mmCIF file of C-alpha atoms in Angstrom:
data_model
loop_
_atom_site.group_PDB
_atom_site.id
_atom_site.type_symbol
_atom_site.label_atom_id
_atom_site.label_comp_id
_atom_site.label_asym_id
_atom_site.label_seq_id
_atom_site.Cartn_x
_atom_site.Cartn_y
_atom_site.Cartn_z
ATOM 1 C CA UNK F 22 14.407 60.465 31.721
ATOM 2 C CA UNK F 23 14.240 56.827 30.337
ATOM 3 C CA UNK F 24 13.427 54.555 33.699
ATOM 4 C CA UNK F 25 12.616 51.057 32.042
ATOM 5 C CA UNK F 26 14.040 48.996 28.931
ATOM 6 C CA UNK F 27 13.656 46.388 26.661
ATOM 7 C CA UNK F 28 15.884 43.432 25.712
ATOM 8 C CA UNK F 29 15.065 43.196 22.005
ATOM 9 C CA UNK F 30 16.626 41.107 19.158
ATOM 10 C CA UNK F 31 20.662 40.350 19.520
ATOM 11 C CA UNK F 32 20.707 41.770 22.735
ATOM 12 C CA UNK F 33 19.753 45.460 21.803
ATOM 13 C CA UNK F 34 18.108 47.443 24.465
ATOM 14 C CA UNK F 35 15.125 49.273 23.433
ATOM 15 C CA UNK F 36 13.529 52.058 25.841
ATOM 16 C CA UNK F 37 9.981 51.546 26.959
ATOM 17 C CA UNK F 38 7.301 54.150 26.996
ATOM 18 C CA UNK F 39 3.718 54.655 28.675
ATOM 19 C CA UNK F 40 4.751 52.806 31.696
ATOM 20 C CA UNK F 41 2.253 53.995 34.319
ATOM 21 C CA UNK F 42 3.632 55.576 37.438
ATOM 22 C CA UNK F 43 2.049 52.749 39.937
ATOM 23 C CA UNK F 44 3.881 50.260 37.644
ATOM 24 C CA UNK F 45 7.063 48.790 39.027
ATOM 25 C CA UNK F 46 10.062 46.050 37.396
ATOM 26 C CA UNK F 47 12.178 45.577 39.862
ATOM 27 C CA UNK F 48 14.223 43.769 38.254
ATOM 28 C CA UNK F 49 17.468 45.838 36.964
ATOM 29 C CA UNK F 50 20.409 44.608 34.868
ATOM 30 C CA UNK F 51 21.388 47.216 32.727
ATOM 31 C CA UNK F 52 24.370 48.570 34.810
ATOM 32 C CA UNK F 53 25.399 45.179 36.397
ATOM 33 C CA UNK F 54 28.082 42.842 35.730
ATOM 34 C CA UNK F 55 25.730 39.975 36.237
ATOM 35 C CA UNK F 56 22.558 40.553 34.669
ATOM 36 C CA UNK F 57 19.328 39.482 36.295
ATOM 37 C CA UNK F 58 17.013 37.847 34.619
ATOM 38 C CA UNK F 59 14.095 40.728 33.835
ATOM 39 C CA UNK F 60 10.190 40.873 33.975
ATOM 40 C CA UNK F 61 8.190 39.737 31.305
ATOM 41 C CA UNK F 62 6.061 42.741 29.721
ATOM 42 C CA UNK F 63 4.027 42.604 26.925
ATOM 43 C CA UNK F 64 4.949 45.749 24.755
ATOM 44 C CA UNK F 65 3.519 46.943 21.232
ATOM 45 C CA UNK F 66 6.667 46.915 18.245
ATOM 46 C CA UNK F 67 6.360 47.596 14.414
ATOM 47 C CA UNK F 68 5.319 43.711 14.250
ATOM 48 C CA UNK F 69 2.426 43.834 16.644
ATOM 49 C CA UNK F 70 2.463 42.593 20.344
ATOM 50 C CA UNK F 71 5.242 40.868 21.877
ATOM 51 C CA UNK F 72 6.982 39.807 24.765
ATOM 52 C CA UNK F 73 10.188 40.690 26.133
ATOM 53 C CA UNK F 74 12.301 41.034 29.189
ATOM 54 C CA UNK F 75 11.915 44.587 31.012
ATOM 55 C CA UNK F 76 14.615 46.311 32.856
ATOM 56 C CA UNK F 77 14.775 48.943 34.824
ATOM 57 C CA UNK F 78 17.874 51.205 33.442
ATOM 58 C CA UNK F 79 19.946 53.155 36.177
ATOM 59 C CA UNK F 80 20.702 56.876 35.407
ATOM 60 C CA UNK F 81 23.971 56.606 34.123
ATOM 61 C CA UNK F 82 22.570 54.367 31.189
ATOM 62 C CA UNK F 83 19.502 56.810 30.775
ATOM 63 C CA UNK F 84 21.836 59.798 30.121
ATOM 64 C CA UNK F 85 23.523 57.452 27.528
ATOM 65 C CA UNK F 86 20.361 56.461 25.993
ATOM 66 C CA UNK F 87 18.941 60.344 25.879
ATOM 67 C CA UNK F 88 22.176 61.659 24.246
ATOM 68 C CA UNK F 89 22.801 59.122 21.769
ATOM 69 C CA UNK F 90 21.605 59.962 18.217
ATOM 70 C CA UNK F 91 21.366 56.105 17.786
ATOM 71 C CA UNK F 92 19.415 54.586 20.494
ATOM 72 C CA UNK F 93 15.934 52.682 19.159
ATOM 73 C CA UNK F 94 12.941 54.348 18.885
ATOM 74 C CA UNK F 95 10.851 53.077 22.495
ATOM 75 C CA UNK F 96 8.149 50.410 22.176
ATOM 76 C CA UNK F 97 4.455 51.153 23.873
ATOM 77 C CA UNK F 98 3.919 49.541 26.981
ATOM 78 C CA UNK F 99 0.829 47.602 27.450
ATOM 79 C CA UNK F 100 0.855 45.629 30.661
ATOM 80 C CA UNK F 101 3.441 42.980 33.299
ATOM 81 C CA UNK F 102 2.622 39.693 31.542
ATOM 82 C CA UNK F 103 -0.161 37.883 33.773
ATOM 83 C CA UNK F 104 -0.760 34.384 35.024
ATOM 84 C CA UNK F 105 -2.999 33.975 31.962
ATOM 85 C CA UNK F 106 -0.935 35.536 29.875
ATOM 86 C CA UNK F 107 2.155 33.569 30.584
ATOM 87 C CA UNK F 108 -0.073 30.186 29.947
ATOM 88 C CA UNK F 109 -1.034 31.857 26.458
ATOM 89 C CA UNK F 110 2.685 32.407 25.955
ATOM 90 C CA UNK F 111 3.714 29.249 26.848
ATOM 91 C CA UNK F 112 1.200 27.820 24.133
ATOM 92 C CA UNK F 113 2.618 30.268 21.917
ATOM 93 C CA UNK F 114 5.973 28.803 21.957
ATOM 94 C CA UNK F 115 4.593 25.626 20.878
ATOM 95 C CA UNK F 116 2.654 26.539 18.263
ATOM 96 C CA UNK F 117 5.748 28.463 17.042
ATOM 97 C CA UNK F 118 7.412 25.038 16.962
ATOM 98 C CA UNK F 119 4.179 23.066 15.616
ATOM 99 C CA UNK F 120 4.661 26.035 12.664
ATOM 100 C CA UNK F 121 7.999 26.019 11.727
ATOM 101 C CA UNK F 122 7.664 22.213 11.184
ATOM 102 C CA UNK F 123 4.535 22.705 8.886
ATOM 103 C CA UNK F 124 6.523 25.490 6.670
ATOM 104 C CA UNK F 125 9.363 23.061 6.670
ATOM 105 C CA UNK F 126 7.149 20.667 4.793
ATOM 106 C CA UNK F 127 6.024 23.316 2.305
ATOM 107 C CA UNK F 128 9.526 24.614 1.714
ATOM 108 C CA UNK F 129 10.421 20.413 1.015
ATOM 109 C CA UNK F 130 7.521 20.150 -1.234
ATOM 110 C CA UNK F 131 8.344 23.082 -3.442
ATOM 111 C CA UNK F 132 12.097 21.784 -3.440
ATOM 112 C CA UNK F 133 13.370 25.425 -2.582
ATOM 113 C CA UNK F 134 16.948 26.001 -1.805
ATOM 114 C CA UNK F 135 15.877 27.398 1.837
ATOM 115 C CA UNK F 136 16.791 26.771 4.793
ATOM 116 C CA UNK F 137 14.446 27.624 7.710
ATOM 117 C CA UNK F 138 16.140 29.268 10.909
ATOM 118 C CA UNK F 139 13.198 30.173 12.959
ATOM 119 C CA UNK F 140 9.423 31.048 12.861
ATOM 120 C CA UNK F 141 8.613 33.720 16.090
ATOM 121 C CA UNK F 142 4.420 34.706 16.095
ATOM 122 C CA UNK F 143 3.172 37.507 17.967
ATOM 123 C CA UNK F 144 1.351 37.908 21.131
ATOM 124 C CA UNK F 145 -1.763 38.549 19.406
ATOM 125 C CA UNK F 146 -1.084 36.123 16.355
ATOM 126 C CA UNK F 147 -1.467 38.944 13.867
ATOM 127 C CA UNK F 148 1.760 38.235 12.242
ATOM 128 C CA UNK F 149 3.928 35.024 12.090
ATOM 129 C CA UNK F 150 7.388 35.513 10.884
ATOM 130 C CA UNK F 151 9.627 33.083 9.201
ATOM 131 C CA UNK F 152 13.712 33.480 9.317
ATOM 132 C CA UNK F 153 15.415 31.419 6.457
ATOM 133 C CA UNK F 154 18.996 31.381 5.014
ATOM 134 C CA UNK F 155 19.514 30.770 1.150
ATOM 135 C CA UNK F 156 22.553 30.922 -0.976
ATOM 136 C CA UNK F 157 20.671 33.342 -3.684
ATOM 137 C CA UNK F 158 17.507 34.637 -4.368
ATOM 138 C CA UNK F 159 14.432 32.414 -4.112
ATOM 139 C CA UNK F 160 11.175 32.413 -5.872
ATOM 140 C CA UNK F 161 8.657 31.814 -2.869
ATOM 141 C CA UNK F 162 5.282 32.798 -4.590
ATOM 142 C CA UNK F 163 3.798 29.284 -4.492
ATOM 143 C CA UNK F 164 4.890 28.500 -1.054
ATOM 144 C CA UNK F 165 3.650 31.853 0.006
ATOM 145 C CA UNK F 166 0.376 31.038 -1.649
ATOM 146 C CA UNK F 167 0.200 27.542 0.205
ATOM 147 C CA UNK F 168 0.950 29.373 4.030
ATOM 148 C CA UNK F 169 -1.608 31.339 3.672
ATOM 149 C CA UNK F 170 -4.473 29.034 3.318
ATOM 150 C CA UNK F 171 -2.454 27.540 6.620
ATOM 151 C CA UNK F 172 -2.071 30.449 8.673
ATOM 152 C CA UNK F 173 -5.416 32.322 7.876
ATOM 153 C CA UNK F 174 -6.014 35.693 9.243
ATOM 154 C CA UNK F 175 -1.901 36.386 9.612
ATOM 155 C CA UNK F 176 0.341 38.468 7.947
ATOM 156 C CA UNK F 177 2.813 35.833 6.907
ATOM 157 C CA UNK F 178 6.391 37.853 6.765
ATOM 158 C CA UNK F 179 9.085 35.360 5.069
ATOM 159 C CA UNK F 180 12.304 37.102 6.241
ATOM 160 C CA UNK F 181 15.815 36.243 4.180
ATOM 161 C CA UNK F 182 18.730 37.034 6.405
ATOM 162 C CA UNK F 183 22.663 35.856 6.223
ATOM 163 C CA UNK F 184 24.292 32.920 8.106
ATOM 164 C CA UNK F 185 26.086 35.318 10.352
ATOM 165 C CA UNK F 186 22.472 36.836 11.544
ATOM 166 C CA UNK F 187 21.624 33.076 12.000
ATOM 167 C CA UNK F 188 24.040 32.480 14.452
ATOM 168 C CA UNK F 189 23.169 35.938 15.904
ATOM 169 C CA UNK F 190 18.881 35.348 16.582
ATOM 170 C CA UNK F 191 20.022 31.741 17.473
ATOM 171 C CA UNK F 192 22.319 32.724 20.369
ATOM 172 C CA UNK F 193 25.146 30.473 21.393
ATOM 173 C CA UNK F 194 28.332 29.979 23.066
ATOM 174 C CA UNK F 195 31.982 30.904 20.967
ATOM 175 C CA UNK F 196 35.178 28.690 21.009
ATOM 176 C CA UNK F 197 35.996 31.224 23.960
ATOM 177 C CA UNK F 198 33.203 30.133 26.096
ATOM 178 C CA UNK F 199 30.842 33.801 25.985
ATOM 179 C CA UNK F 200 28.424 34.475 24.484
ATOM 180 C CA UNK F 201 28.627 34.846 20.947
ATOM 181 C CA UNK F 202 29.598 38.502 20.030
ATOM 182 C CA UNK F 203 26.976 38.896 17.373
ATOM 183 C CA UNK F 204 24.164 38.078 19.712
ATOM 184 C CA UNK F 205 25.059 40.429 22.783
ATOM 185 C CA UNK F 206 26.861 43.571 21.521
ATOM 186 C CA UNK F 207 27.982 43.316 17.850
ATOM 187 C CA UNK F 208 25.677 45.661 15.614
ATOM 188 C CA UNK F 209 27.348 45.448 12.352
ATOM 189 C CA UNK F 210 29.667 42.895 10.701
ATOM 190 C CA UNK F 211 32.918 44.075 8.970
ATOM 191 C CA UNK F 212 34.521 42.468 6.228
ATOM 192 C CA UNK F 213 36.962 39.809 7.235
ATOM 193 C CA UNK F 214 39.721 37.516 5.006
ATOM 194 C CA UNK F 215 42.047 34.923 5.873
ATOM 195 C CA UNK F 216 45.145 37.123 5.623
ATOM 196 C CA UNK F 217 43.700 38.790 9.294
ATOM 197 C CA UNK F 218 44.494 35.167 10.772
ATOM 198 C CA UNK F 219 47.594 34.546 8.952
ATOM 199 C CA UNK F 220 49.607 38.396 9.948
ATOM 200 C CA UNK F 221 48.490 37.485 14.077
ATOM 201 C CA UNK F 222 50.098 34.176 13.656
ATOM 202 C CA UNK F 223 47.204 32.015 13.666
ATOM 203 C CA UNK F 224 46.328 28.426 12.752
ATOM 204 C CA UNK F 225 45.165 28.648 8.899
ATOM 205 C CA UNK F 226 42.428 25.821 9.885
ATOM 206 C CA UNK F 227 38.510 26.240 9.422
ATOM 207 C CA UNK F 228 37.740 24.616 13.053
ATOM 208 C CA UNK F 229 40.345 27.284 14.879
ATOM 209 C CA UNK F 230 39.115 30.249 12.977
ATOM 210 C CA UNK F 231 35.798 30.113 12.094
ATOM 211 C CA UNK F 232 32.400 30.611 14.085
ATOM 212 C CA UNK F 233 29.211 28.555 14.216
ATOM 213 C CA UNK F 234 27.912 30.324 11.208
ATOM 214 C CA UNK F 235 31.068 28.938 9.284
ATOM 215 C CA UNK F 236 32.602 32.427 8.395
ATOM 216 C CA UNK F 237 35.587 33.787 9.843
ATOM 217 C CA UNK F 238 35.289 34.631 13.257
ATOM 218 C CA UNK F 239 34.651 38.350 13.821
ATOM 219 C CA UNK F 240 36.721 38.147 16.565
ATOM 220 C CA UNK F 241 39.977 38.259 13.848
ATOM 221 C CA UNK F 242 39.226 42.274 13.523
ATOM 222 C CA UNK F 243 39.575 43.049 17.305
ATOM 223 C CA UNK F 244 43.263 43.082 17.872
ATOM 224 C CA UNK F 245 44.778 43.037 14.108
ATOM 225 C CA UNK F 246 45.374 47.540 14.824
ATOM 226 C CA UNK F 247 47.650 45.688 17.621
ATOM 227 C CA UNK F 248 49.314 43.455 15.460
ATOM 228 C CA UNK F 249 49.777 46.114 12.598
ATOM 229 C CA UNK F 250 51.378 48.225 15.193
ATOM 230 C CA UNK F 251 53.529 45.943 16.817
ATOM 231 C CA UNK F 252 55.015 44.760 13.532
ATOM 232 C CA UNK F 253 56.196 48.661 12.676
ATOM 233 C CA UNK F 254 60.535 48.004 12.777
ATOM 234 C CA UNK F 255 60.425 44.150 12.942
ATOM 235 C CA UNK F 256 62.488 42.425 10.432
ATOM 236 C CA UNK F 257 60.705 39.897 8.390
ATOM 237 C CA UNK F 258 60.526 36.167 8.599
ATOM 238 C CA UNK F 259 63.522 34.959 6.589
ATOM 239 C CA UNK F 260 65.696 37.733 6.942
ATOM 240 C CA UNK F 261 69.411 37.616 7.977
ATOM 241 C CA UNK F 262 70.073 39.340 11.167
ATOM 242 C CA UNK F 263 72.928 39.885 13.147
ATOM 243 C CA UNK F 264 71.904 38.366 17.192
ATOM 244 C CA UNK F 265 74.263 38.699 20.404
ATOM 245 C CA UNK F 266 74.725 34.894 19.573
ATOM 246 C CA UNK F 267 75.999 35.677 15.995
ATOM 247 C CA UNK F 268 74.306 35.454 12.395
ATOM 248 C CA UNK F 269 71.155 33.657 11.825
ATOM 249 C CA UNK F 270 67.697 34.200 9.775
ATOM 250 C CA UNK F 271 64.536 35.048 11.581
ATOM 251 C CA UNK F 272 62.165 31.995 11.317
ATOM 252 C CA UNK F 273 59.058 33.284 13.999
ATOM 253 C CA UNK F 274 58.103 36.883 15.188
ATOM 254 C CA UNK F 275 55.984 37.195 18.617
ATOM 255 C CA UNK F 276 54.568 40.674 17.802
ATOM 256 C CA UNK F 277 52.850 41.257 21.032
ATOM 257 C CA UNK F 278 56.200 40.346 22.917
ATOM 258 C CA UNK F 279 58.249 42.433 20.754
ATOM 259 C CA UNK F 280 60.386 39.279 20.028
ATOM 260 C CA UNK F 281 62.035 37.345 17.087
ATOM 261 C CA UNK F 282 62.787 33.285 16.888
ATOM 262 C CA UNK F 283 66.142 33.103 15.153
ATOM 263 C CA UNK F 284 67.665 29.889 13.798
ATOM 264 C CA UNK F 285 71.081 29.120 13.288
ATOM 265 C CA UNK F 286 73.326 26.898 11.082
ATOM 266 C CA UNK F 287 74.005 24.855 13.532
ATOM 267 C CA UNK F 288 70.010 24.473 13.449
ATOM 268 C CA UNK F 289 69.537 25.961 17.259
ATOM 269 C CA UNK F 290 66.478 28.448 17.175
ATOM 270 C CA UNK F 291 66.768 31.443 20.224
ATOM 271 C CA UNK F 292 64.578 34.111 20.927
ATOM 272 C CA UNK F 293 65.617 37.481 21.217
ATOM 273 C CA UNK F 294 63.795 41.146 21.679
ATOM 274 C CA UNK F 295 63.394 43.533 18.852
ATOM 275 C CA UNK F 296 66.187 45.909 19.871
ATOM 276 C CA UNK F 297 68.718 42.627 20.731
ATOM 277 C CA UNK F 298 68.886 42.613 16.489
ATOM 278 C CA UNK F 299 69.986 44.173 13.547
ATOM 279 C CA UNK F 300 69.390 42.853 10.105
ATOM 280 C CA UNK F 301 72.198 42.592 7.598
ATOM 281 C CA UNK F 302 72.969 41.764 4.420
ATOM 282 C CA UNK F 303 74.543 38.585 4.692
ATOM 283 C CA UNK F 304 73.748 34.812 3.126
ATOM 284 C CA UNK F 305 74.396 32.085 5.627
ATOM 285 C CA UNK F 306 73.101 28.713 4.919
ATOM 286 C CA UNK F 307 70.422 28.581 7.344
ATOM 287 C CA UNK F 308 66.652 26.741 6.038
ATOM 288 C CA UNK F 309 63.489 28.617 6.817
ATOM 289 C CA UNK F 310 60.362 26.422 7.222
ATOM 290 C CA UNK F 311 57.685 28.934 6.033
ATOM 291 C CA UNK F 312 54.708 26.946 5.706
ATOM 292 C CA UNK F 313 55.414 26.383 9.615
ATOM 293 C CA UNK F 314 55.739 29.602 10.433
ATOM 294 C CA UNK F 315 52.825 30.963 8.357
ATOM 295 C CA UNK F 316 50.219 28.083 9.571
ATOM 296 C CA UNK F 317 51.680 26.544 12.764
ATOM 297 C CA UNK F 318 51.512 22.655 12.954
ATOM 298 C CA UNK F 319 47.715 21.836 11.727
ATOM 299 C CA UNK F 320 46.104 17.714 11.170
ATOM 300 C CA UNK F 321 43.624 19.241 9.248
ATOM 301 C CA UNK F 322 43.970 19.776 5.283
ATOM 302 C CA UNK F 323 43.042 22.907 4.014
ATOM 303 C CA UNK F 324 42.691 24.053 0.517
ATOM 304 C CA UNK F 325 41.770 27.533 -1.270
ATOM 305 C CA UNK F 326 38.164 26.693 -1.998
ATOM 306 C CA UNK F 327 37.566 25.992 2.054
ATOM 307 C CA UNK F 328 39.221 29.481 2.738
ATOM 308 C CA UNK F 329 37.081 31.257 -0.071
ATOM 309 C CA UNK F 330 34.061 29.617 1.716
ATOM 310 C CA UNK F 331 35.165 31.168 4.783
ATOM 311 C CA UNK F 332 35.557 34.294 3.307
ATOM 312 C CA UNK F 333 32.260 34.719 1.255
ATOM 313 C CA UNK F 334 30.480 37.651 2.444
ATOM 314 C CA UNK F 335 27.715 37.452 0.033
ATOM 315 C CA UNK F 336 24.693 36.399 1.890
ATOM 316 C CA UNK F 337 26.867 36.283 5.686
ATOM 317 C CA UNK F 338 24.981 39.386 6.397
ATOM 318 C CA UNK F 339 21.659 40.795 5.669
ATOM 319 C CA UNK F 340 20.594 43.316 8.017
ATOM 320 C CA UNK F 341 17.208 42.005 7.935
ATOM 321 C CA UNK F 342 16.898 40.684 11.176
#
């Protein structure tokens, strides 16, 4: 049975092996609502040594982690991170920073069309790894020539990944105040477009539906099955339909309330439920405001090459974290 974990990149737990009977992590999170904050271990991955955050994982987790065909392969255990080891850490960090600042330069000098996201070095400085976004493929060669007569004696990994898997090693807070989703439990990004936002009713505005990584927010999948549902028998916006307060043309539809906004000639808008109305075929002079409807009320100006940016996939995603 699987008795400790790691917390590895965006949030995935990874179980830990070859921890030694007279070894204990108190320290348990896995099954609570509020998560503690862990015990640093030092642990061997397919980059070398590293340190992460150990928990210990309560049975009902284990069972999960034993049955499921997908759960990581476990990392080695080496030791509980030490006084001395935490003070080598802690200069670790820094020279992570001192690093990323140096390849900066390099990437400047060669004018590449790069930008660096991180650099992360391991435990044992065997390998330093460096996380960079770029529009399209880039020729490194002659920076990778000049970081390695900089970082001697490393394997120097230079690691393209997408602006969504930026925002997801980066870690953050959403426009809903959690954490962002693609950093604690998202594993893999769908495709998302525009039309998402505009069938739930939403703002068509890049600041109200797009994330830090300046894509659509992934968010926009989660309840659209709802919305798609909700919409089966509901007349659409502009049709004529036949109200306990007489004829008018549907001008707004709150799907999740199973409600219509109906405007009359007499330019009075009521709401009423979807069984309240029956569409007809009748023409009654009655205006529609569509772009209102389809966009709500919005200061900011938004044209189709901002929503194409929104919508690019190429590059959002990499799965080379």
């Amino acid at each position: 049975m699987i008795k400790y974990a790691v917390k590895y990149l965006k949030n995935v737990f990874v179980p830990l092996r070859g921890v030694p009977e007279d070894v204990i992590i108190e320290n348990s999170g896995c099954c609570s609502d509020s998560e503690m904050d862990g015990k640093l271990v030092l642990v061997r991955t397919e980059k070398g040594e590293e340190v992460l955050k150990a928990f210990r994982v309560c049975s009902k987790v284990a069972e999960q982690f034993e049955k499921s065909s997908k759960t990581p392969e476990a990392f080695e255990f080496i030791r509980v991170m030490t006084q001395e080891d935490m003070m080598i850490y802690e200069e670790l960090k820094k020279e992570e920073i001192t690093s990323f600042f140096k390849c900066k330069e390099l990437v400047k000098k060669h004018n590449l069309n790069m930008n660096l996201v991180q650099c992360r070095l391991t435990f044992d400085k065997r390998k330093i790894s460096f996380y960079y976004t770029a529009p399209e493929r880039v020729d490194f060669r002659e920076l990778l020539k000049d970081l390695t007569q900089v970082f001697k004696r490393m394997r120097i990994d230079l690691r393209h990944i997408g602006v969504r898997d930026e925002s997801s090693i980066m870690d953050g807070t959403g426009i809903c105040g959690k954490p962002f989703c693609c950093s604690s439990y998202l594993r893999k990004f769908e495709s998302i477009n525009v039309k998402l936002a505009k069938d739930q009713g939403m703002p068509i505005a890049p600041s109200k539906i797009s994330g830090t990584c300046g894509r659509l927010l992934c968010c926009l999948t989660y309840e659209y099955d709802n919305y798609i549902e909700a919409a089966k028998g509901m007349p659409p916006v502009g049709s004529t339909v036949m109200t306990p307060a007489g004829l008018g043309k549907v001008c707004f539809i709150q799907f999740l309330n199973n409600s219509v906004a109906v405007k009359f000639e007499d330019g009075k808008i009521k709401e009423f439920g979807k069984t309240e109305i029956e569409m007809v075929d009748a023409n009654i002079n009655v205006d529609i405001d569509v772009p209102r409807i389809t966009h709500y009320a919005t200061d900011e100006k938004v044209d189709a090459k901002q929503l194409r940016q929104l919508e690019d996939d190429r590059n959002s995603s990499t799965g080379n974290v």
